[in-house]
Amino acid sequence: MQQNFDVIIVGAGISGLYTALNLDPKLRVLLLSKKSLVLSNSASAQGGVAAVLEGSADSTDSHFNDSLIAGGFKNNTEALKILVTQGPRDVRRLMDFGVAFDRNPDGSFDLELEGGHSHPRILHHQDATGREITAKLIAAVELSRNITVWENAMVCGLKQVQNGFSLDILRNEEDHVAAGCYACVLATGGIGRVYEHTTNSAAATGDGILLASGAGAKLRHMSWVQFHPTGFNDGRRECLLIPEAVRGAGAVLLNAERQQFLSHYDPRAELAPRDVVSKAMVEEGRRLGDSRFYLDFTGAEEAYAREHFPTTFARLAESGIAMTEDMIPVCPCQHYLMGGIDVDLNGESSVDNLYAVGECAHTGVHGSNRLAGNSMLEDLVFAHQIADEISRRAENQGRPVLGEFHFCEEELGGPVPKGFRTEVRALMQKSYFVIPDPVRVVDSFERIREMRSVLEKGKYRVDRDYMEAKALVNVAYLILKEVL
Ligand code: SIN
């Protein structure tokens, strides 16, 4: 039996939670979280939210221009205008939900400076802003009677039916259940797990992109992948991010000879946008034949670092690094996808009533390289756009009859072949990392095409492993296909 809702939101990071909270409370909403609610990619976001609040000496025009410069002037300027002008409203709304941004002793906001910004404009909660925002939004969702939350719920299929969509949802790794809705919002986050080194959480496997392409939605700029220059290099796959605000607070980047080098590549040096810094690191590593890099924050007081960057300070200390005494080994790592499911200014994809928001969506606000602090801002602003649009349509059109189409997958077939995910990561890391290698891109694409066909044609049990492997292979295929 299919359970019907007005809206189903797939993904419960900031964009999913905030969409749910801004919908007309008369709408019955199902919010799906792949794991537990507190384990989204957003919850681990250490950086903050860029916004120009009223009364500031900064301006939204300057925020707009900095975003354009970082984005290589490839941004959708209409969407970017919405981002910078509506952003302050949503930041205020977050505060209404109880989000506490750090303040100076005089009560003003403690705004950070990050790469690519011409003014300090990053609102933050220490260096754990994502955790603070998700915690407050989760608390608000729990009080909302129109929102049903299913945790450990993985969507294995999305089909268009008469007047809406039918979803096949795997609950608690065991039961496939069908749920229907008039409007579906994909808020599934990033694709980081397609790389060996990423700042993303294990949940970031590009699931929404697989679902959207399966439903016929248009994708755009899948090869616009962003690399962050300062992942903590301790050999782990999931890199601790050292926020750009640490460079904004005076840390400098050193090469293997412990020399500053960024000014030879760009006059903005430490404060250049992250794509420029990541590329400079790769080139400098090639020049010296040694790819070791260090962040030097020894000019800062320990008390300052502890207070402003407590998460980073503590996590480095766990690995035996004293943040203001030792050289911090860093390396570029995958951080963000600017492309994704192509959406309009209301977040709607090329399929009617199928929306996408956050990192899985391509609104065009970021151009080919996202400015620091604009990702959570995009989550908020476009979640609000989507919620307003769905609520408006529901008000005008009422509730049509929802077609039912049961397609719950049977527990047939064997497990997905071992090693697929590891192989995809190795191929992407070698062929399309920071500065792509055109020869390896061709070879990797051939292998990924083979793997994609194996997963599509074989008879496998439809479970989390299968869906994630399929999503990762699909994302890698789409990225490399675009650059061939
Ligand atoms: C950072 O602060 O370096 C990361 C935050 C972001 O990606 O915007």
CSV table of C-alpha atoms and ligand atoms in Angstrom, one decimal:
chain,number,residue,atom,x,y,z
A,1,MET,CA,0.0,0.0,0.0
A,2,GLN,CA,1.4,3.4,-1.0
A,3,GLN,CA,1.5,6.1,1.6
A,4,ASN,CA,0.7,9.5,0.1
A,5,PHE,CA,2.0,12.9,1.1
A,6,ASP,CA,1.9,16.3,-0.5
A,7,VAL,CA,5.6,16.8,-0.6
A,8,ILE,CA,8.5,14.3,-0.2
A,9,ILE,CA,11.9,15.8,0.5
A,10,VAL,CA,14.8,13.4,-0.1
A,11,GLY,CA,17.7,14.5,2.1
A,12,ALA,CA,17.7,16.1,5.5
A,13,GLY,CA,20.7,18.5,5.5
A,14,ILE,CA,20.2,22.2,5.8
A,15,SER,CA,18.5,22.5,2.4
A,16,GLY,CA,16.0,19.6,3.1
A,17,LEU,CA,15.2,20.8,6.6
A,18,TYR,CA,14.8,24.4,5.6
A,19,THR,CA,12.6,23.5,2.7
A,20,ALA,CA,10.3,21.5,5.0
A,21,LEU,CA,10.1,24.3,7.6
A,22,ASN,CA,9.2,27.0,5.0
A,23,LEU,CA,6.4,25.0,3.3
A,24,ASP,CA,2.8,25.9,4.0
A,25,PRO,CA,2.1,24.0,7.3
A,26,LYS,CA,-1.2,22.7,5.8
A,27,LEU,CA,0.9,20.5,3.5
A,28,ARG,CA,1.8,16.9,4.6
A,29,VAL,CA,5.5,16.6,4.2
A,30,LEU,CA,7.7,13.5,4.4
A,31,LEU,CA,11.4,14.2,5.1
A,32,LEU,CA,13.8,11.4,4.3
A,33,SER,CA,17.2,11.1,5.9
A,34,LYS,CA,19.5,8.5,4.5
A,35,LYS,CA,21.1,7.9,7.9
A,36,SER,CA,20.3,9.5,11.2
A,37,LEU,CA,19.2,13.1,11.1
A,38,VAL,CA,22.4,14.4,12.8
A,39,LEU,CA,24.7,12.7,10.2
A,40,SER,CA,24.2,14.9,7.2
A,41,ASN,CA,27.0,16.4,5.2
A,42,SER,CA,25.7,19.9,6.3
A,43,ALA,CA,26.2,18.9,10.0
A,44,SER,CA,29.9,18.6,9.4
A,45,ALA,CA,30.3,21.9,7.6
A,46,GLN,CA,32.9,23.9,9.5
A,47,GLY,CA,32.8,27.2,7.5
A,48,GLY,CA,30.1,29.8,7.8
A,49,VAL,CA,27.5,31.6,5.8
A,50,ALA,CA,28.4,34.7,3.7
A,51,ALA,CA,25.8,37.4,3.9
A,52,VAL,CA,25.7,41.2,4.1
A,53,LEU,CA,23.3,42.2,6.8
A,54,GLU,CA,21.6,45.6,6.9
A,55,GLY,CA,23.6,48.4,8.6
A,56,SER,CA,26.9,47.0,7.4
A,57,ALA,CA,29.6,49.0,5.7
A,58,ASP,CA,29.8,46.1,3.2
A,59,SER,CA,27.4,45.8,0.3
A,60,THR,CA,25.4,43.1,-1.5
A,61,ASP,CA,26.9,44.5,-4.8
A,62,SER,CA,30.4,43.7,-3.4
A,63,HIS,CA,29.2,40.2,-2.4
A,64,PHE,CA,27.7,39.8,-5.9
A,65,ASN,CA,31.0,40.9,-7.6
A,66,ASP,CA,33.2,38.7,-5.4
A,67,SER,CA,31.0,35.7,-6.3
A,68,LEU,CA,31.3,36.5,-10.0
A,69,ILE,CA,35.0,36.8,-9.9
A,70,ALA,CA,35.4,33.5,-8.0
A,71,GLY,CA,33.0,31.9,-10.4
A,72,GLY,CA,35.0,32.9,-13.5
A,73,PHE,CA,32.0,35.1,-14.6
A,74,LYS,CA,30.1,31.9,-15.5
A,75,ASN,CA,27.5,32.5,-12.8
A,76,ASN,CA,23.8,32.9,-13.6
A,77,THR,CA,23.5,36.5,-12.6
A,78,GLU,CA,19.7,36.4,-12.0
A,79,ALA,CA,20.1,33.6,-9.6
A,80,LEU,CA,23.1,35.2,-8.0
A,81,LYS,CA,21.2,38.4,-7.5
A,82,ILE,CA,18.5,36.4,-5.6
A,83,LEU,CA,21.2,34.8,-3.5
A,84,VAL,CA,22.9,38.0,-2.3
A,85,THR,CA,19.7,40.0,-1.8
A,86,GLN,CA,17.4,37.3,-0.2
A,87,GLY,CA,20.3,35.8,1.8
A,88,PRO,CA,20.1,38.3,4.7
A,89,ARG,CA,16.4,37.5,5.2
A,90,ASP,CA,17.1,33.8,5.6
A,91,VAL,CA,20.1,34.4,7.9
A,92,ARG,CA,17.7,36.4,10.1
A,93,ARG,CA,15.2,33.6,9.9
A,94,LEU,CA,17.9,31.2,11.1
A,95,MET,CA,18.4,33.4,14.2
A,96,ASP,CA,14.6,33.2,14.8
A,97,PHE,CA,15.1,29.4,14.9
A,98,GLY,CA,17.7,29.9,17.6
A,99,VAL,CA,20.9,29.8,15.5
A,100,ALA,CA,23.6,31.7,17.4
A,101,PHE,CA,26.2,33.4,15.2
A,102,ASP,CA,29.4,34.5,17.1
A,103,ARG,CA,29.4,38.1,18.2
A,104,ASN,CA,32.1,40.6,19.3
A,105,PRO,CA,32.1,42.0,22.9
A,106,ASP,CA,30.2,45.0,21.6
A,107,GLY,CA,27.4,42.8,20.3
A,108,SER,CA,28.2,43.2,16.6
A,109,PHE,CA,28.7,40.0,14.5
A,110,ASP,CA,32.2,38.5,14.5
A,111,LEU,CA,32.5,38.4,10.7
A,112,GLU,CA,35.3,36.3,9.2
A,113,LEU,CA,37.4,37.0,6.0
A,114,GLU,CA,37.8,34.1,3.6
A,115,GLY,CA,39.5,33.6,0.2
A,116,GLY,CA,37.9,35.6,-2.6
A,117,HIS,CA,36.0,38.0,-0.4
A,118,SER,CA,36.8,41.7,-0.4
A,119,HIS,CA,35.3,42.2,3.1
A,120,PRO,CA,34.9,40.1,6.2
A,121,ARG,CA,31.3,38.8,5.8
A,122,ILE,CA,31.2,35.2,7.0
A,123,LEU,CA,28.8,34.7,9.9
A,124,HIS,CA,29.8,31.6,11.8
A,125,HIS,CA,29.3,29.7,15.0
A,126,GLN,CA,32.9,29.0,16.0
A,127,ASP,CA,34.1,26.6,13.3
A,128,ALA,CA,31.1,24.3,13.6
A,129,THR,CA,28.4,26.4,11.8
A,130,GLY,CA,26.8,23.5,10.0
A,131,ARG,CA,26.3,21.6,13.3
A,132,GLU,CA,24.7,24.6,15.0
A,133,ILE,CA,22.3,25.3,12.1
A,134,THR,CA,21.3,21.7,11.6
A,135,ALA,CA,20.7,21.2,15.3
A,136,LYS,CA,18.4,24.2,15.5
A,137,LEU,CA,16.5,23.3,12.3
A,138,ILE,CA,16.1,19.7,13.5
A,139,ALA,CA,14.6,20.9,16.8
A,140,ALA,CA,12.1,23.0,14.8
A,141,VAL,CA,11.2,20.1,12.5
A,142,GLU,CA,10.6,17.9,15.5
A,143,LEU,CA,8.0,20.4,16.7
A,144,SER,CA,6.2,20.6,13.3
A,145,ARG,CA,3.1,18.5,13.2
A,146,ASN,CA,2.9,18.5,9.4
A,147,ILE,CA,6.4,17.0,8.9
A,148,THR,CA,7.0,13.3,9.2
A,149,VAL,CA,10.6,12.2,9.4
A,150,TRP,CA,11.9,8.8,8.3
A,151,GLU,CA,15.5,8.2,9.2
A,152,ASN,CA,17.6,5.4,7.7
A,153,ALA,CA,15.5,5.8,4.6
A,154,MET,CA,17.2,5.4,1.2
A,155,VAL,CA,15.3,6.1,-2.0
A,156,CYS,CA,15.9,3.3,-4.5
A,157,GLY,CA,13.5,4.5,-7.2
A,158,LEU,CA,11.7,7.6,-8.3
A,159,LYS,CA,9.0,7.4,-11.0
A,160,GLN,CA,6.6,10.0,-12.4
A,161,VAL,CA,3.0,8.9,-12.0
A,162,GLN,CA,-0.3,10.7,-12.8
A,163,ASN,CA,-0.1,14.1,-11.0
A,164,GLY,CA,3.1,13.4,-9.1
A,165,PHE,CA,5.7,10.8,-8.1
A,166,SER,CA,6.0,7.4,-6.6
A,167,LEU,CA,9.1,6.5,-4.6
A,168,ASP,CA,10.5,3.2,-3.6
A,169,ILE,CA,12.1,3.7,-0.2
A,170,LEU,CA,14.3,1.2,1.6
A,171,ARG,CA,13.7,1.6,5.4
A,172,ASN,CA,16.2,0.5,8.0
A,173,GLU,CA,18.1,-1.5,5.3
A,174,GLU,CA,15.3,-4.0,5.2
A,175,ASP,CA,11.8,-3.0,4.0
A,176,HIS,CA,11.0,-1.5,0.6
A,177,VAL,CA,7.9,0.8,1.0
A,178,ALA,CA,6.2,2.9,-1.6
A,179,ALA,CA,5.3,6.6,-1.0
A,180,GLY,CA,3.6,9.1,-3.3
A,181,CYS,CA,3.6,12.9,-3.5
A,182,TYR,CA,2.6,15.8,-5.8
A,183,ALA,CA,5.9,17.5,-5.5
A,184,CYS,CA,9.3,15.9,-4.8
A,185,VAL,CA,12.4,17.9,-3.6
A,186,LEU,CA,15.8,16.3,-4.1
A,187,ALA,CA,18.2,17.7,-1.4
A,188,THR,CA,20.7,14.8,-1.4
A,189,GLY,CA,23.9,16.9,-1.1
A,190,GLY,CA,27.3,16.3,-2.8
A,191,ILE,CA,29.3,13.7,-4.6
A,192,GLY,CA,32.6,13.8,-2.5
A,193,ARG,CA,32.7,10.0,-2.2
A,194,VAL,CA,33.6,9.7,-5.8
A,195,TYR,CA,37.1,10.8,-4.8
A,196,GLU,CA,39.7,9.3,-2.5
A,197,HIS,CA,40.2,12.6,-0.6
A,198,THR,CA,37.2,14.7,0.2
A,199,THR,CA,35.9,16.9,2.9
A,200,ASN,CA,32.5,15.3,2.5
A,201,SER,CA,30.8,12.9,4.8
A,202,ALA,CA,30.2,9.2,3.8
A,203,ALA,CA,26.6,10.2,2.9
A,204,ALA,CA,27.8,12.2,-0.2
A,205,THR,CA,27.4,9.7,-3.0
A,206,GLY,CA,25.4,11.7,-5.5
A,207,ASP,CA,22.1,9.7,-5.0
A,208,GLY,CA,19.8,12.6,-6.1
A,209,ILE,CA,21.7,13.0,-9.3
A,210,LEU,CA,21.1,9.4,-10.2
A,211,LEU,CA,17.4,9.7,-9.3
A,212,ALA,CA,16.9,12.9,-11.3
A,213,SER,CA,18.7,11.6,-14.4
A,214,GLY,CA,16.6,8.4,-14.1
A,215,ALA,CA,13.4,10.5,-14.1
A,216,GLY,CA,14.6,12.4,-17.2
A,217,ALA,CA,15.7,15.7,-15.5
A,218,LYS,CA,18.4,17.7,-17.2
A,219,LEU,CA,21.8,17.9,-15.6
A,220,ARG,CA,24.3,20.7,-16.1
A,221,HIS,CA,28.1,21.3,-15.6
A,222,MET,CA,28.8,18.0,-13.9
A,223,SER,CA,32.5,18.5,-14.4
A,224,TRP,CA,32.5,21.7,-12.3
A,225,VAL,CA,34.1,20.1,-9.3
A,226,GLN,CA,35.7,22.2,-6.6
A,227,PHE,CA,38.8,21.3,-4.6
A,228,HIS,CA,39.6,22.9,-1.3
A,229,PRO,CA,43.3,23.7,-0.7
A,230,THR,CA,43.6,22.9,3.0
A,231,GLY,CA,42.4,19.4,3.9
A,232,PHE,CA,44.4,18.1,6.8
A,233,ASN,CA,46.8,15.6,5.3
A,234,ASP,CA,46.9,12.8,7.8
A,235,GLY,CA,46.4,10.1,5.1
A,236,ARG,CA,42.7,9.6,5.9
A,237,ARG,CA,40.1,9.5,3.1
A,238,GLU,CA,37.7,11.9,4.9
A,239,CYS,CA,39.8,15.0,5.3
A,240,LEU,CA,39.3,17.4,8.2
A,241,LEU,CA,38.8,20.8,6.6
A,242,ILE,CA,41.0,23.6,7.8
A,243,PRO,CA,38.7,26.5,7.1
A,244,GLU,CA,39.8,29.3,4.8
A,245,ALA,CA,39.1,31.7,7.7
A,246,VAL,CA,42.3,30.3,9.3
A,247,ARG,CA,44.2,31.9,6.3
A,248,GLY,CA,41.9,34.9,6.7
A,249,ALA,CA,43.2,35.2,10.3
A,250,GLY,CA,46.8,35.2,9.1
A,251,ALA,CA,48.0,31.6,8.5
A,252,VAL,CA,50.3,31.2,5.5
A,253,LEU,CA,50.8,28.3,3.1
A,254,LEU,CA,54.3,26.9,2.8
A,255,ASN,CA,55.8,24.5,0.2
A,256,ALA,CA,57.9,21.5,0.9
A,257,GLU,CA,60.9,23.8,1.4
A,258,ARG,CA,58.9,25.6,4.0
A,259,GLN,CA,58.7,28.8,1.9
A,260,GLN,CA,55.7,30.9,1.1
A,261,PHE,CA,54.9,30.6,-2.6
A,262,LEU,CA,51.3,31.7,-3.4
A,263,SER,CA,52.2,35.3,-4.3
A,264,HIS,CA,54.3,33.9,-7.3
A,265,TYR,CA,51.0,32.5,-8.7
A,266,ASP,CA,48.5,35.2,-7.8
A,267,PRO,CA,48.8,38.6,-6.2
A,268,ARG,CA,46.0,37.8,-3.7
A,269,ALA,CA,48.3,35.1,-2.3
A,270,GLU,CA,46.7,33.4,0.8
A,271,LEU,CA,43.4,35.2,0.1
A,272,ALA,CA,43.0,34.1,-3.5
A,273,PRO,CA,39.9,31.9,-4.2
A,274,ARG,CA,40.3,28.2,-3.4
A,275,ASP,CA,40.5,27.0,-7.1
A,276,VAL,CA,43.5,29.3,-7.6
A,277,VAL,CA,45.2,28.2,-4.4
A,278,SER,CA,44.6,24.5,-5.1
A,279,LYS,CA,46.0,24.8,-8.7
A,280,ALA,CA,49.0,26.8,-7.4
A,281,MET,CA,49.7,23.9,-4.9
A,282,VAL,CA,49.7,21.3,-7.7
A,283,GLU,CA,52.0,23.4,-9.9
A,284,GLU,CA,54.3,24.2,-7.0
A,285,GLY,CA,54.5,20.5,-6.1
A,286,ARG,CA,55.4,19.6,-9.7
A,287,ARG,CA,58.0,22.4,-9.8
A,288,LEU,CA,59.7,21.1,-6.7
A,289,GLY,CA,59.1,17.4,-7.3
A,290,ASP,CA,57.6,17.3,-3.8
A,291,SER,CA,54.0,17.8,-3.0
A,292,ARG,CA,54.2,18.4,0.8
A,293,PHE,CA,52.5,21.5,2.0
A,294,TYR,CA,52.1,23.1,5.4
A,295,LEU,CA,49.8,25.7,6.9
A,296,ASP,CA,51.8,27.9,9.3
A,297,PHE,CA,49.6,29.5,12.0
A,298,THR,CA,52.4,30.0,14.4
A,299,GLY,CA,51.9,33.7,14.3
A,300,ALA,CA,48.6,33.3,16.2
A,301,GLU,CA,48.0,33.2,19.9
A,302,GLU,CA,46.9,29.7,21.2
A,303,ALA,CA,44.0,31.3,23.1
A,304,TYR,CA,42.8,32.9,19.9
A,305,ALA,CA,42.9,29.7,17.9
A,306,ARG,CA,41.2,27.7,20.7
A,307,GLU,CA,38.4,30.3,20.9
A,308,HIS,CA,37.8,30.8,17.2
A,309,PHE,CA,38.6,27.4,15.8
A,310,PRO,CA,37.8,25.0,18.6
A,311,THR,CA,36.8,22.0,16.4
A,312,THR,CA,39.9,22.3,14.2
A,313,PHE,CA,42.1,22.9,17.2
A,314,ALA,CA,40.8,19.8,19.0
A,315,ARG,CA,40.8,17.6,16.0
A,316,LEU,CA,44.4,18.6,15.1
A,317,ALA,CA,45.4,18.0,18.8
A,318,GLU,CA,44.0,14.5,18.6
A,319,SER,CA,46.5,13.8,15.8
A,320,GLY,CA,49.3,15.3,17.7
A,321,ILE,CA,49.4,18.7,16.0
A,322,ALA,CA,49.5,21.9,18.1
A,323,MET,CA,47.7,24.3,15.8
A,324,THR,CA,49.7,27.4,16.7
A,325,GLU,CA,53.0,25.7,17.3
A,326,ASP,CA,53.4,23.0,14.6
A,327,MET,CA,53.4,23.1,10.9
A,328,ILE,CA,50.0,21.7,9.8
A,329,PRO,CA,50.4,19.2,6.8
A,330,VAL,CA,47.7,20.0,4.2
A,331,CYS,CA,46.7,18.9,0.7
A,332,PRO,CA,44.0,19.8,-1.8
A,333,CYS,CA,40.9,17.6,-1.6
A,334,GLN,CA,37.5,17.4,-3.3
A,335,HIS,CA,35.0,19.7,-1.6
A,336,TYR,CA,32.0,20.7,-3.7
A,337,LEU,CA,30.1,20.3,-6.9
A,338,MET,CA,29.0,23.4,-8.6
A,339,GLY,CA,27.0,21.6,-11.4
A,340,GLY,CA,24.2,19.1,-10.9
A,341,ILE,CA,20.4,18.9,-11.5
A,342,ASP,CA,19.6,21.9,-13.6
A,343,VAL,CA,16.9,24.1,-12.0
A,344,ASP,CA,15.2,27.4,-12.6
A,345,LEU,CA,15.0,30.3,-10.2
A,346,ASN,CA,12.3,28.5,-8.2
A,347,GLY,CA,14.4,25.4,-7.9
A,348,GLU,CA,12.3,23.3,-10.3
A,349,SER,CA,14.1,20.9,-12.6
A,350,SER,CA,13.2,20.2,-16.3
A,351,VAL,CA,10.6,17.6,-14.9
A,352,ASP,CA,7.4,19.3,-13.7
A,353,ASN,CA,7.1,19.4,-9.8
A,354,LEU,CA,10.5,17.8,-9.4
A,355,TYR,CA,12.7,20.2,-7.5
A,356,ALA,CA,16.4,20.1,-6.4
A,357,VAL,CA,18.2,22.2,-3.8
A,358,GLY,CA,21.6,22.5,-2.3
A,359,GLU,CA,24.7,20.9,-3.6
A,360,CYS,CA,22.9,18.4,-5.9
A,361,ALA,CA,21.3,21.3,-7.7
A,362,HIS,CA,22.7,23.6,-10.3
A,363,THR,CA,21.1,27.0,-9.9
A,364,GLY,CA,24.1,28.7,-11.5
A,365,VAL,CA,24.9,31.0,-8.6
A,366,HIS,CA,28.4,29.7,-8.2
A,367,GLY,CA,29.6,29.8,-11.8
A,368,SER,CA,32.5,27.4,-12.3
A,369,ASN,CA,33.9,27.9,-8.8
A,370,ARG,CA,32.0,28.6,-5.6
A,371,LEU,CA,33.0,31.5,-3.3
A,372,ALA,CA,33.6,30.5,0.3
A,373,GLY,CA,30.5,30.8,2.5
A,374,ASN,CA,28.0,30.7,-0.4
A,375,SER,CA,27.0,27.1,-0.1
A,376,MET,CA,24.9,27.2,3.0
A,377,LEU,CA,23.5,30.5,1.8
A,378,GLU,CA,22.4,28.9,-1.4
A,379,ASP,CA,20.8,26.0,0.6
A,380,LEU,CA,18.7,28.5,2.6
A,381,VAL,CA,17.7,30.9,-0.2
A,382,PHE,CA,16.7,28.3,-2.8
A,383,ALA,CA,15.0,26.1,-0.2
A,384,HIS,CA,12.9,29.2,0.6
A,385,GLN,CA,12.2,29.8,-3.1
A,386,ILE,CA,11.1,26.1,-3.6
A,387,ALA,CA,8.9,26.1,-0.5
A,388,ASP,CA,7.2,29.3,-1.6
A,389,GLU,CA,6.6,27.9,-5.1
A,390,ILE,CA,5.2,24.6,-3.9
A,391,SER,CA,3.0,26.3,-1.4
A,392,ARG,CA,1.7,28.8,-4.0
A,393,ARG,CA,0.9,26.0,-6.5
A,394,ALA,CA,-0.9,23.9,-3.8
A,395,GLU,CA,-3.0,26.9,-2.9
A,396,ASN,CA,-4.0,27.5,-6.5
A,397,GLN,CA,-4.4,24.0,-7.8
A,398,GLY,CA,-5.7,22.1,-4.8
A,399,ARG,CA,-4.9,18.4,-4.5
A,400,PRO,CA,-5.3,16.4,-7.7
A,401,VAL,CA,-5.8,12.6,-7.6
A,402,LEU,CA,-2.4,11.0,-7.3
A,403,GLY,CA,-1.7,8.0,-9.6
A,404,GLU,CA,-0.3,5.0,-7.9
A,405,PHE,CA,2.4,2.9,-9.4
A,406,HIS,CA,3.9,0.3,-7.1
A,407,PHE,CA,7.4,-0.6,-8.0
A,408,CYS,CA,8.9,-1.7,-4.8
A,409,GLU,CA,12.0,-3.7,-5.6
A,410,GLU,CA,12.1,-7.4,-4.8
A,411,GLU,CA,14.8,-8.8,-2.6
A,412,LEU,CA,16.3,-10.7,-5.6
A,413,GLY,CA,19.8,-10.9,-6.9
A,414,GLY,CA,23.2,-11.0,-5.4
A,415,PRO,CA,25.3,-8.3,-3.7
A,416,VAL,CA,27.0,-5.7,-5.8
A,417,PRO,CA,30.6,-6.7,-6.9
A,418,LYS,CA,33.2,-5.9,-4.3
A,419,GLY,CA,35.7,-3.1,-5.1
A,420,PHE,CA,33.6,-1.0,-7.5
A,421,ARG,CA,33.5,2.0,-5.2
A,422,THR,CA,37.3,1.8,-4.4
A,423,GLU,CA,38.1,1.6,-8.1
A,424,VAL,CA,35.9,4.6,-9.1
A,425,ARG,CA,37.7,6.7,-6.4
A,426,ALA,CA,41.1,5.7,-7.6
A,427,LEU,CA,40.2,6.4,-11.3
A,428,MET,CA,38.8,9.8,-10.5
A,429,GLN,CA,41.6,10.8,-8.2
A,430,LYS,CA,44.2,9.9,-10.9
A,431,SER,CA,42.4,11.4,-13.9
A,432,TYR,CA,40.3,14.4,-12.7
A,433,PHE,CA,41.8,16.0,-9.6
A,434,VAL,CA,42.5,19.7,-9.5
A,435,ILE,CA,44.3,19.8,-12.9
A,436,PRO,CA,42.8,17.1,-15.0
A,437,ASP,CA,45.0,14.6,-16.9
A,438,PRO,CA,43.6,14.4,-20.4
A,439,VAL,CA,45.1,11.0,-21.2
A,440,ARG,CA,44.0,9.3,-18.0
A,441,VAL,CA,40.5,10.9,-18.4
A,442,VAL,CA,40.0,8.8,-21.6
A,443,ASP,CA,41.1,5.5,-20.0
A,444,SER,CA,39.1,6.1,-16.8
A,445,PHE,CA,36.0,6.9,-18.8
A,446,GLU,CA,36.3,3.6,-20.7
A,447,ARG,CA,36.6,1.6,-17.5
A,448,ILE,CA,33.8,3.5,-15.8
A,449,ARG,CA,31.5,3.0,-18.8
A,450,GLU,CA,32.1,-0.8,-18.4
A,451,MET,CA,31.3,-0.7,-14.7
A,452,ARG,CA,28.2,1.3,-15.4
A,453,SER,CA,27.0,-1.3,-17.8
A,454,VAL,CA,27.8,-4.2,-15.4
A,455,LEU,CA,25.6,-2.5,-12.7
A,456,GLU,CA,22.8,-1.7,-15.1
A,457,LYS,CA,22.6,-5.1,-16.8
A,458,GLY,CA,23.4,-7.4,-13.8
A,459,LYS,CA,20.8,-8.7,-11.4
A,460,TYR,CA,21.7,-7.3,-8.0
A,461,ARG,CA,19.9,-7.0,-4.7
A,462,VAL,CA,18.5,-3.4,-4.5
A,463,ASP,CA,20.0,-2.2,-1.3
A,464,ARG,CA,22.1,0.7,0.0
A,465,ASP,CA,25.4,-0.8,-1.3
A,466,TYR,CA,24.0,-1.2,-4.8
A,467,MET,CA,22.3,2.2,-4.9
A,468,GLU,CA,25.5,4.0,-3.7
A,469,ALA,CA,27.7,2.1,-6.1
A,470,LYS,CA,25.4,2.9,-8.9
A,471,ALA,CA,25.2,6.6,-7.9
A,472,LEU,CA,29.0,6.9,-7.7
A,473,VAL,CA,29.6,5.2,-11.0
A,474,ASN,CA,26.9,7.3,-12.6
A,475,VAL,CA,28.4,10.6,-11.2
A,476,ALA,CA,32.0,9.6,-12.4
A,477,TYR,CA,30.6,8.7,-15.8
A,478,LEU,CA,28.8,12.1,-16.1
A,479,ILE,CA,31.8,14.1,-15.0
A,480,LEU,CA,34.3,12.4,-17.3
A,481,LYS,CA,31.8,12.3,-20.3
A,482,GLU,CA,31.6,16.1,-20.1
A,483,VAL,CA,35.3,16.6,-20.3
A,484,LEU,CA,36.2,14.1,-23.0
B,1,SIN,C1,35.8,27.0,4.5
B,1,SIN,O1,35.5,27.8,5.4
B,1,SIN,O2,37.0,26.9,4.1
B,1,SIN,C2,34.8,26.0,3.9
B,1,SIN,C3,33.4,26.6,3.9
B,1,SIN,C4,32.9,26.7,2.5
B,1,SIN,O3,33.2,25.8,1.7
B,1,SIN,O4,32.3,27.6,2.1
